[in-house]
XYZ file of C-alpha atoms in Angstrom:
628
model
C 17.581 -24.024 -22.422
C 21.283 -24.277 -20.474
C 21.419 -21.541 -18.105
C 24.581 -20.536 -16.107
C 24.489 -21.354 -12.834
C 24.627 -18.780 -10.173
C 28.615 -18.748 -8.942
C 29.347 -18.950 -5.244
C 33.077 -18.687 -5.939
C 34.799 -15.802 -4.202
C 38.211 -14.278 -5.161
C 40.682 -16.879 -3.866
C 41.744 -15.853 -0.309
C 45.517 -16.630 -0.994
C 45.568 -14.262 -3.967
C 44.113 -11.667 -1.684
C 46.478 -12.138 1.015
C 49.197 -11.529 -1.533
C 47.316 -8.352 -2.808
C 47.669 -7.246 0.820
C 50.836 -7.095 1.098
C 51.429 -4.751 -1.827
C 49.695 -1.919 0.364
C 46.516 -2.241 1.519
C 44.346 0.890 0.897
C 45.671 1.635 -2.823
C 45.305 -1.998 -3.715
C 41.540 -1.903 -2.322
C 40.423 1.123 -3.890
C 42.054 0.257 -7.452
C 40.078 -2.989 -6.953
C 36.765 -1.021 -6.142
C 37.446 0.762 -9.592
C 37.370 -2.624 -11.492
C 33.868 -3.401 -10.417
C 32.071 -2.018 -13.036
C 34.340 -3.393 -15.864
C 33.503 -6.790 -14.093
C 29.875 -6.562 -14.042
C 30.113 -5.668 -17.831
C 32.452 -8.393 -18.716
C 30.196 -11.036 -16.773
C 27.080 -9.560 -18.222
C 28.735 -9.674 -21.900
C 30.048 -13.054 -21.149
C 26.365 -14.329 -20.098
C 24.807 -12.863 -23.328
C 27.240 -14.689 -25.562
C 26.718 -18.139 -23.575
C 22.847 -17.365 -23.972
C 23.108 -16.759 -27.711
C 25.465 -19.736 -28.097
C 22.927 -22.168 -26.146
C 19.687 -20.608 -27.590
C 18.280 -23.453 -29.912
C 16.000 -22.593 -32.589
C 13.147 -20.591 -30.735
C 9.807 -20.541 -32.350
C 8.360 -17.135 -33.300
C 4.971 -18.111 -31.283
C 5.439 -19.789 -28.222
C 2.419 -20.898 -26.283
C 2.331 -21.000 -22.257
C 0.030 -20.877 -19.882
C 0.959 -17.769 -17.903
C 3.652 -15.267 -18.887
C 5.674 -13.387 -16.171
C 7.008 -10.206 -17.476
C 10.012 -9.364 -15.341
C 12.355 -11.673 -13.084
C 12.940 -9.035 -10.504
C 12.121 -9.615 -6.761
C 8.386 -10.151 -7.132
C 8.561 -11.846 -10.595
C 11.094 -14.400 -9.476
C 8.784 -15.375 -6.332
C 5.544 -15.303 -8.248
C 7.047 -17.427 -10.907
C 8.297 -19.970 -8.739
C 5.048 -20.507 -6.779
C 2.949 -20.835 -9.952
C 5.384 -23.300 -11.816
C 5.603 -25.373 -8.473
C 2.051 -26.863 -9.872
C 3.391 -29.434 -12.329
C 0.423 -28.893 -14.823
C 0.964 -24.973 -15.281
C 3.343 -23.880 -17.899
C 5.089 -20.595 -16.887
C 7.442 -18.351 -19.146
C 9.280 -15.647 -17.169
C 10.894 -12.740 -19.562
C 13.872 -10.935 -17.853
C 16.018 -8.041 -19.909
C 18.845 -8.715 -17.893
C 21.425 -11.227 -17.412
C 22.149 -13.743 -14.310
C 23.690 -12.442 -11.690
C 27.811 -12.606 -11.081
C 29.708 -13.724 -7.980
C 30.517 -9.858 -7.413
C 26.981 -9.201 -6.052
C 27.689 -11.687 -3.048
C 29.994 -9.133 -1.234
C 27.814 -7.199 1.231
C 30.223 -4.013 1.419
C 29.546 -3.626 -2.575
C 25.788 -2.654 -2.098
C 26.247 1.247 -2.273
C 29.048 1.105 -5.217
C 26.884 -0.831 -8.106
C 23.961 1.559 -8.349
C 23.240 2.822 -11.835
C 25.624 0.462 -13.873
C 24.088 -0.114 -17.128
C 25.060 -3.412 -16.998
C 23.065 -4.383 -14.464
C 21.025 -1.528 -13.832
C 17.865 0.046 -15.731
C 19.823 3.375 -14.072
C 16.644 5.649 -14.631
C 16.824 9.445 -13.770
C 14.163 11.742 -12.458
C 13.247 15.183 -14.072
C 15.040 18.057 -12.865
C 13.331 18.647 -9.143
C 11.876 22.123 -8.442
C 12.737 22.560 -4.712
C 14.572 19.395 -3.772
C 18.042 17.705 -5.078
C 19.822 20.929 -5.402
C 23.141 19.592 -4.561
C 22.688 17.140 -7.294
C 23.905 17.538 -11.130
C 20.851 19.409 -12.778
C 18.586 18.611 -9.570
C 18.201 15.324 -11.102
C 17.935 11.904 -8.813
C 19.194 8.906 -10.002
C 16.866 5.638 -9.548
C 18.817 2.534 -9.334
C 16.393 -0.502 -10.274
C 17.656 -4.045 -10.756
C 18.159 -5.219 -14.955
C 19.127 -8.846 -13.829
C 17.584 -12.146 -12.616
C 16.787 -11.324 -8.874
C 16.310 -7.471 -9.726
C 17.124 -5.111 -7.420
C 17.268 -7.874 -4.696
C 20.973 -7.880 -5.990
C 21.880 -3.955 -5.945
C 20.051 -3.016 -2.619
C 21.522 -2.527 0.772
C 20.484 -5.682 1.705
C 17.996 -4.345 4.974
C 15.728 -6.568 6.021
C 12.421 -4.899 7.639
C 8.761 -5.359 7.027
C 8.323 -1.996 8.075
C 4.654 0.008 7.914
C 2.612 -3.200 6.894
C -0.514 -2.584 9.162
C -1.851 -0.406 6.257
C -2.427 -3.499 4.640
C -5.868 -3.805 6.826
C -6.970 -0.520 4.869
C -6.495 -2.278 1.524
C -8.840 -5.189 2.821
C -11.501 -2.706 3.875
C -11.745 -0.671 0.965
C -11.766 -3.778 -1.209
C -13.900 -6.038 0.988
C -11.117 -8.888 0.227
C -9.839 -10.007 3.767
C -6.860 -12.009 2.075
C -5.506 -8.525 2.263
C -5.877 -8.168 5.923
C -2.510 -8.065 8.078
C -3.370 -11.162 9.773
C -3.503 -13.296 6.707
C -0.262 -11.730 5.315
C 1.811 -12.194 8.116
C 1.831 -16.040 7.953
C 3.415 -15.148 4.154
C 6.244 -13.368 5.805
C 6.840 -16.098 8.523
C 6.858 -18.680 6.259
C 9.590 -16.709 3.724
C 11.895 -16.318 6.422
C 14.793 -18.406 7.553
C 15.554 -15.944 10.386
C 19.005 -15.586 12.320
C 18.946 -11.803 12.960
C 19.180 -9.660 16.009
C 15.708 -10.724 17.395
C 14.829 -14.210 17.240
C 11.428 -14.964 18.586
C 8.111 -16.795 17.436
C 7.042 -14.109 15.205
C 9.799 -15.023 12.811
C 10.520 -18.231 10.855
C 12.821 -21.081 10.227
C 13.748 -22.995 7.422
C 11.987 -20.279 4.594
C 13.298 -19.186 1.194
C 14.810 -15.857 2.328
C 17.760 -15.895 4.781
C 17.991 -13.227 7.465
C 21.326 -12.697 9.387
C 23.053 -10.280 11.564
C 26.168 -8.437 10.360
C 29.086 -7.163 12.213
C 28.224 -3.926 13.535
C 30.457 -0.694 13.898
C 31.316 0.044 17.291
C 29.458 3.048 17.708
C 26.227 1.662 17.044
C 25.705 0.102 20.413
C 26.078 3.970 21.454
C 23.664 5.460 19.026
C 21.301 2.674 20.099
C 21.600 3.710 23.833
C 21.330 7.193 22.616
C 17.798 6.353 21.299
C 16.873 4.523 24.816
C 17.911 8.141 26.322
C 15.675 9.920 23.989
C 12.892 7.648 25.651
C 12.244 4.886 22.540
C 12.763 1.412 23.194
C 15.220 -0.999 21.416
C 12.643 -3.306 19.888
C 12.211 -5.997 16.767
C 10.662 -3.703 14.142
C 9.249 -6.747 12.079
C 7.349 -8.684 14.653
C 3.797 -8.751 15.963
C 2.365 -6.970 12.631
C 2.285 -2.945 13.397
C 5.355 -1.194 12.884
C 6.428 1.157 15.937
C 8.702 3.877 16.828
C 11.980 2.921 18.555
C 15.353 1.865 17.432
C 17.044 -1.745 16.179
C 20.390 -2.774 14.942
C 20.092 -3.915 11.218
C 19.129 -7.157 10.086
C 20.773 -8.174 6.493
C 19.603 -10.613 3.867
C 22.652 -12.424 4.234
C 23.717 -16.309 4.909
C 27.370 -17.079 5.777
C 28.335 -13.752 5.579
C 26.964 -13.109 1.635
C 24.335 -11.644 0.525
C 21.183 -13.242 -0.362
C 18.562 -12.535 -2.973
C 15.409 -13.456 -5.032
C 17.897 -15.210 -7.480
C 19.442 -17.846 -5.261
C 16.100 -18.289 -3.247
C 13.535 -18.355 -6.092
C 15.239 -19.241 -9.500
C 18.456 -20.963 -9.086
C 16.948 -23.891 -6.803
C 14.233 -24.746 -10.157
C 16.348 -24.035 -13.030
C 15.880 -27.768 -14.159
C 12.105 -27.337 -13.298
C 10.346 -28.420 -16.505
C 7.228 -26.169 -16.110
C 9.567 -23.013 -15.856
C 11.218 -21.231 -19.050
C 13.517 -18.518 -18.358
C 14.575 -16.372 -21.384
C 17.094 -13.785 -20.284
C 18.016 -10.558 -22.418
C 14.041 -10.474 -23.549
C 12.901 -6.791 -23.714
C 9.072 -6.606 -23.692
C 8.033 -4.204 -26.196
C 3.927 -4.779 -26.393
C 1.161 -6.541 -24.491
C -0.966 -8.067 -26.946
C -4.670 -7.752 -27.112
C -7.479 -9.661 -28.749
C -11.184 -8.264 -28.929
C -12.705 -7.252 -25.767
C -9.549 -5.881 -24.088
C -8.564 -9.550 -23.656
C -4.686 -9.830 -23.282
C -3.063 -13.002 -25.118
C 0.745 -12.546 -25.191
C 3.537 -10.316 -25.817
C 6.212 -9.347 -28.030
C 9.566 -9.049 -27.023
C 13.222 -8.446 -28.489
C 16.021 -10.846 -27.596
C 19.461 -10.923 -28.849
C 18.374 -8.453 -32.110
C 15.214 -10.390 -32.844
C 11.458 -10.078 -32.286
C 9.381 -12.985 -30.788
C 5.989 -13.124 -29.571
C 4.740 -15.535 -27.050
C 0.975 -16.096 -26.206
C -0.524 -17.091 -22.840
C -3.312 -19.742 -22.528
C -4.432 -18.201 -19.475
C -2.924 -14.785 -18.506
C -0.038 -12.188 -18.702
C 1.144 -11.487 -15.559
C 3.266 -7.711 -15.430
C 5.973 -7.937 -12.684
C 8.324 -5.204 -14.436
C 8.376 -2.897 -11.930
C 6.737 0.525 -10.618
C 8.656 2.170 -13.530
C 8.174 -0.422 -16.267
C 4.613 -1.808 -15.755
C 3.311 1.446 -16.089
C 5.175 2.053 -19.016
C 4.016 -1.099 -20.622
C 0.467 -0.229 -19.652
C 0.346 3.336 -21.348
C 1.965 1.867 -24.657
C -0.679 -0.293 -24.655
C -3.421 2.200 -24.467
C -4.073 1.544 -20.673
C -3.661 5.272 -18.921
C -5.088 8.741 -18.636
C -6.957 9.479 -21.606
C -5.691 12.746 -21.931
C -1.977 11.909 -21.729
C -2.401 9.152 -24.392
C -4.308 11.240 -26.694
C -0.901 13.435 -26.219
C 1.325 10.707 -27.244
C -1.022 9.568 -30.078
C -2.283 6.258 -28.573
C -5.701 5.269 -28.672
C -7.074 4.855 -25.300
C -8.168 1.244 -24.549
C -8.969 1.764 -20.902
C -8.889 4.992 -19.185
C -7.022 4.304 -15.855
C -4.650 6.519 -13.692
C -1.875 4.399 -14.451
C 1.085 6.328 -13.235
C -0.606 9.259 -11.690
C -0.078 8.556 -8.193
C 3.482 7.408 -8.147
C 5.171 7.576 -4.676
C 8.873 6.785 -3.689
C 9.969 6.425 0.053
C 12.792 9.325 -0.020
C 14.393 11.721 2.283
C 17.699 13.315 2.745
C 21.389 12.632 3.820
C 22.336 14.306 7.083
C 26.171 14.243 8.155
C 28.717 13.240 8.337
C 28.924 12.841 11.941
C 32.471 12.801 12.834
C 33.371 9.998 15.795
C 36.134 8.548 17.717
C 39.002 7.179 16.143
C 38.264 3.072 15.719
C 34.583 3.253 16.556
C 33.459 3.743 12.710
C 34.204 1.967 9.648
C 37.229 3.593 7.619
C 37.369 1.624 4.021
C 40.928 1.428 3.509
C 41.352 0.356 7.030
C 38.419 -1.867 8.274
C 37.445 -2.918 4.392
C 41.022 -3.989 3.857
C 42.436 -6.644 1.603
C 43.193 -8.931 4.454
C 39.581 -8.412 5.915
C 38.311 -9.350 2.322
C 40.339 -12.677 2.657
C 39.092 -13.508 5.748
C 35.645 -12.822 4.681
C 36.269 -14.993 1.581
C 37.547 -17.920 3.618
C 35.474 -17.854 6.586
C 32.632 -15.427 5.688
C 33.110 -13.599 8.812
C 34.597 -10.159 9.760
C 33.579 -6.599 8.709
C 33.193 -7.408 5.165
C 29.759 -8.792 6.133
C 28.489 -5.355 6.741
C 26.671 -3.612 4.157
C 27.812 -0.428 5.811
C 24.189 -0.046 7.487
C 24.047 0.042 11.457
C 20.760 0.372 12.513
C 17.384 2.083 11.934
C 15.197 4.093 14.100
C 11.489 5.504 13.372
C 9.342 8.175 14.924
C 6.054 9.735 14.702
C 6.390 13.408 13.944
C 4.705 16.413 15.647
C 3.706 17.332 12.059
C 1.954 13.601 11.312
C 0.489 13.783 14.854
C -1.499 17.030 14.097
C -2.568 15.964 10.682
C -4.321 12.947 12.722
C -1.392 10.273 11.445
C -0.595 8.942 14.403
C -1.166 4.866 13.824
C 2.208 4.168 12.397
C 5.839 6.000 12.143
C 6.095 8.640 9.382
C 9.603 8.844 9.764
C 12.464 5.905 8.942
C 16.163 6.360 9.267
C 19.151 4.527 8.420
C 22.560 5.133 10.341
C 25.079 4.218 7.827
C 28.868 3.802 8.115
C 28.827 4.912 4.544
C 31.995 7.227 3.971
C 32.817 8.782 0.552
C 36.645 9.033 -0.226
C 38.031 11.227 -2.843
C 39.685 7.998 -4.188
C 36.110 6.401 -5.144
C 34.517 9.726 -6.179
C 33.704 8.792 -9.965
C 32.021 5.478 -8.465
C 29.989 7.900 -5.922
C 29.303 10.085 -8.447
C 27.686 7.349 -10.827
C 25.464 6.283 -7.721
C 24.370 9.401 -6.191
C 25.102 12.251 -8.771
C 26.415 14.567 -6.467
C 27.716 17.824 -7.725
C 31.490 18.223 -7.494
C 31.370 20.351 -4.449
C 28.984 18.289 -2.593
C 31.620 15.151 -3.256
C 34.848 17.306 -1.767
C 32.369 18.000 1.227
C 31.550 14.349 1.949
C 35.134 13.207 1.257
C 36.519 15.557 4.202
C 34.354 13.448 6.488
C 35.813 10.273 5.185
C 39.333 10.941 6.149
C 38.092 9.620 9.666
C 35.719 7.734 11.324
C 32.307 9.185 10.576
C 28.752 8.020 9.568
C 25.644 9.442 8.017
C 22.182 9.273 8.436
C 19.492 8.657 5.711
C 16.179 10.438 7.347
C 13.251 9.390 5.043
C 9.738 9.899 4.725
C 7.853 6.470 5.825
C 4.633 7.457 3.715
C 4.875 10.770 1.867
C 1.864 12.926 1.492
C 2.777 14.184 -1.796
C 2.388 12.082 -5.227
C 4.754 12.151 -8.409
C 4.161 10.413 -11.862
C 5.510 8.302 -14.266
C 4.310 8.853 -17.967
C 5.618 7.762 -21.457
C 7.324 10.352 -23.633
C 6.389 8.567 -27.007
C 5.566 5.433 -28.695
C 8.969 4.216 -28.658
C 9.103 1.194 -26.152
C 12.816 1.503 -25.772
C 12.684 5.097 -24.497
C 12.527 5.654 -21.049
C 9.454 7.199 -19.294
C 9.341 10.811 -17.541
C 9.591 10.249 -13.989
C 8.708 13.005 -11.551
C 8.444 12.416 -7.841
C 7.854 15.629 -6.959
C 10.002 15.973 -3.900
C 9.275 18.267 -1.201
C 6.821 20.007 -3.069
C 4.183 19.383 -0.302
C 4.377 21.525 2.652
C 3.636 18.814 5.236
C 6.181 16.506 3.856
C 8.820 19.222 4.300
C 8.056 20.134 7.981
C 8.083 16.276 8.916
C 11.181 15.637 7.436
C 13.057 18.841 8.884
C 11.800 17.306 12.029
C 13.191 14.183 11.232
C 16.448 15.755 10.340
C 16.789 17.456 13.642
C 15.990 14.648 15.632
C 18.986 12.800 13.784
C 21.230 15.823 15.010
C 19.867 15.632 18.629
C 20.625 11.677 18.863
C 24.075 12.304 17.883
C 24.765 15.671 19.673
C 22.257 15.857 22.555
C 22.789 12.242 24.328
C 25.488 11.192 26.740
C 25.672 7.875 25.021
C 26.832 9.572 22.131
C 29.068 11.869 23.786
C 31.128 8.479 24.518
C 32.000 8.315 20.965
C 32.583 12.178 20.630
C 29.681 12.549 18.119
C 28.984 15.519 16.287
C 28.172 17.045 12.843
C 31.156 17.829 10.710
C 31.594 21.699 11.545
C 31.589 22.743 7.980
C 28.657 23.823 6.176
C 27.214 22.313 3.014
C 27.837 23.992 -0.289
C 24.878 25.914 -1.394
C 24.052 26.695 2.409
C 26.666 28.799 3.913
C 24.186 31.760 4.051
C 22.259 30.224 6.874
C 23.263 30.215 10.385
C 24.760 26.727 10.819
C 22.619 24.073 12.488
C 19.669 26.440 12.378
C 16.241 25.325 11.098
C 17.154 27.030 8.044
C 20.415 25.314 7.325
C 18.679 21.894 7.655
C 16.091 22.922 5.609
C 18.660 23.933 2.886
C 20.612 20.829 3.777
C 17.774 18.752 3.238
C 16.812 20.015 -0.283
C 20.246 19.818 -1.204
C 20.933 16.278 -0.459
C 17.420 14.855 -1.119
C 17.816 10.958 -1.464
C 15.707 8.225 -2.664
C 15.598 5.364 -0.776
C 14.651 2.981 -3.683
C 11.117 2.137 -2.814
C 9.032 3.135 -6.084
C 5.538 2.102 -5.903
C 1.880 3.074 -6.381
C 1.909 3.398 -10.318
C -0.815 0.624 -10.586
C -2.892 0.805 -7.318
C -5.353 -1.586 -5.844
C -8.999 -0.314 -5.519
C -12.105 -1.988 -5.254
C -13.721 -1.285 -8.756
C -13.655 1.631 -11.542
C -15.532 3.635 -9.040
C -12.532 4.085 -7.073
C -10.746 6.928 -9.087
C -7.307 5.818 -7.984
C -7.660 2.334 -8.681
C -5.982 0.556 -11.809
C -6.260 -3.546 -10.338
C -8.798 -4.747 -8.391
C -8.096 -6.879 -4.876
C -7.133 -9.972 -7.478
C -4.632 -7.848 -9.004
C -6.565 -7.975 -12.244
C -6.510 -4.534 -14.468
C -9.736 -3.112 -14.403
C -11.728 -3.748 -17.764
C -8.943 -5.887 -19.011
C -9.125 -9.772 -19.223
C -6.309 -12.144 -18.818
C -4.100 -9.216 -17.336
C -2.644 -8.654 -13.604
C -0.070 -6.709 -12.327
C 2.026 -8.376 -9.656
C 4.899 -5.784 -8.160
C 5.363 -2.700 -6.207
C 3.179 -0.758 -8.906
C -0.067 -1.776 -7.074
C 0.704 -0.852 -3.614
C 0.906 2.637 -1.678
C 3.545 3.944 0.530
C 0.525 4.810 2.780
C -0.457 1.281 2.916
C 2.755 -0.202 3.324
C 6.294 -0.091 2.907
C 7.552 -1.403 -0.064
C 10.476 -3.027 0.648
C 12.397 -6.299 -0.696
C 10.491 -8.885 2.027
C 7.203 -7.301 0.785
C 7.583 -8.008 -2.823
C 8.370 -11.300 -2.024
C 5.421 -11.948 0.111
C 3.148 -10.253 -2.823
C 4.452 -12.800 -5.259
C 3.461 -15.763 -2.915
C 0.059 -14.080 -2.317
C -0.593 -13.130 -5.973
C 0.075 -16.979 -7.122
C -2.643 -18.242 -4.365
C -4.830 -15.566 -5.871
C -4.362 -16.878 -9.329
C -4.757 -20.485 -8.265
C -7.801 -19.714 -6.144
C -9.530 -18.136 -9.243
C -8.229 -21.012 -11.488
C -10.061 -23.529 -9.260
C -12.855 -21.389 -9.529
C -13.116 -20.624 -13.315
């Protein structure tokens, strides 16, 4: 099958420079509004080419392994499995190839929830959170293209809370899950050129990591952290994730975004042992007697097909699609399946313990002119031209400056003090009125909230996204009906747990303290914009009641959905869906290899951990194959 190669072509610098002469700000904002049509045009062109180049396809193709999903984990898994020449792998992806538009780091927050490239999931209305979002609904971006969410995310490179993997090893008795073993996978993947070069990082791996240009105020924010008693440290070295501050490392090479498609798929497009089918929407897992999975059915370009697996079906469809496919197959909570009218094949808690890394936006924080990033000043057409020609300049920013992590008093009192429970992103994200339509699509803010953030975008400012690293509360994902094309019901139950609410409030107050109560940040005149957030005007400004109200209004996902098919020892574990080999309990020839198997209390579910999981799973599968 002929495939479209990933185009590294960027708009001609001469054209961009000429455009700059027309007036920088208006031209830039106009170009940003062509992002969505650009994604749609590329996806449609890819679809037409895929249909044209698609040879006659048998209705019953046969492979050794079928990987369902070509996202971050699926691409890592398919690459490594197919590297053994005697193994035939089919990877099915519902979306298209990536477009050149994804390469621009500063586009990161502007492409969320575009249906051409994104599943564009939505939660049900939240009871006590997301009050500043339309209908109290949180939009959940999830990449629908080869490379998955690594094409949509904000490029943040951080391993995060990975010491919890030792808990998985202890409860399953499988030492392959120990952190001491997993660190070699993280290191081997890296081609590290970030802020903290040391022996704990790798060079020459498939995943490039670089350091962007940071806004000027970032230096003072880091110094402010030191003033408050925290060190500037490498958040990714030596295993355990600790309290402290760090400038942001990004998935980046030569100033361009890097992603799992470039890393794992593009270099092996001609590999004979790997077949990739785009626009292939899997609708059903096929089973024989004894709950033995032997293939899948899928829809591609309007026609239904089936593919069979000599060895195994591997679900890498993500923490939303994977539980949906399992539940449609009768693998899930018996009482819920009965409500839908699906006969229970295996009564397992699929979707019952879903978790998300989420929190609240606090800000805007206004700062001295020239120390932040303004879109029409610093991300100008002329700067775009320089970036296109050289890969340097402010456009290499994903608008992500630094991170900090703390352990709250709430966590300490609850006996959870081995790892930070608050992780915060310092972001140069401003939300000017000129692109309010794009911002609304990305975050679903109510009109009055959009107006609020637009007031902070007329001058230098920044925001902080304060998140719960491992929320105590759980949500759920469950199918609504038997239709495989219906989206499932997603309810994260944000801030319904009192302990989570207390911890997040501590984090929000710390964010304000950093900005307003350190001499370092005084040097850039940092202060919270003195306008109350709409909906919170009834509370004394900057009181605990005000901040509690604010965090319940601007509750945001950090895009780390997980835990919908957790690892356990065996069926004696009431939370378990898969064993330490990632095999679905009670089924044969069926594994789950994506963020569904991990829980936030064990590990931060981020892009590098998903890459690591694909590599680890391939080794587990190969070991099992040798012992069969």
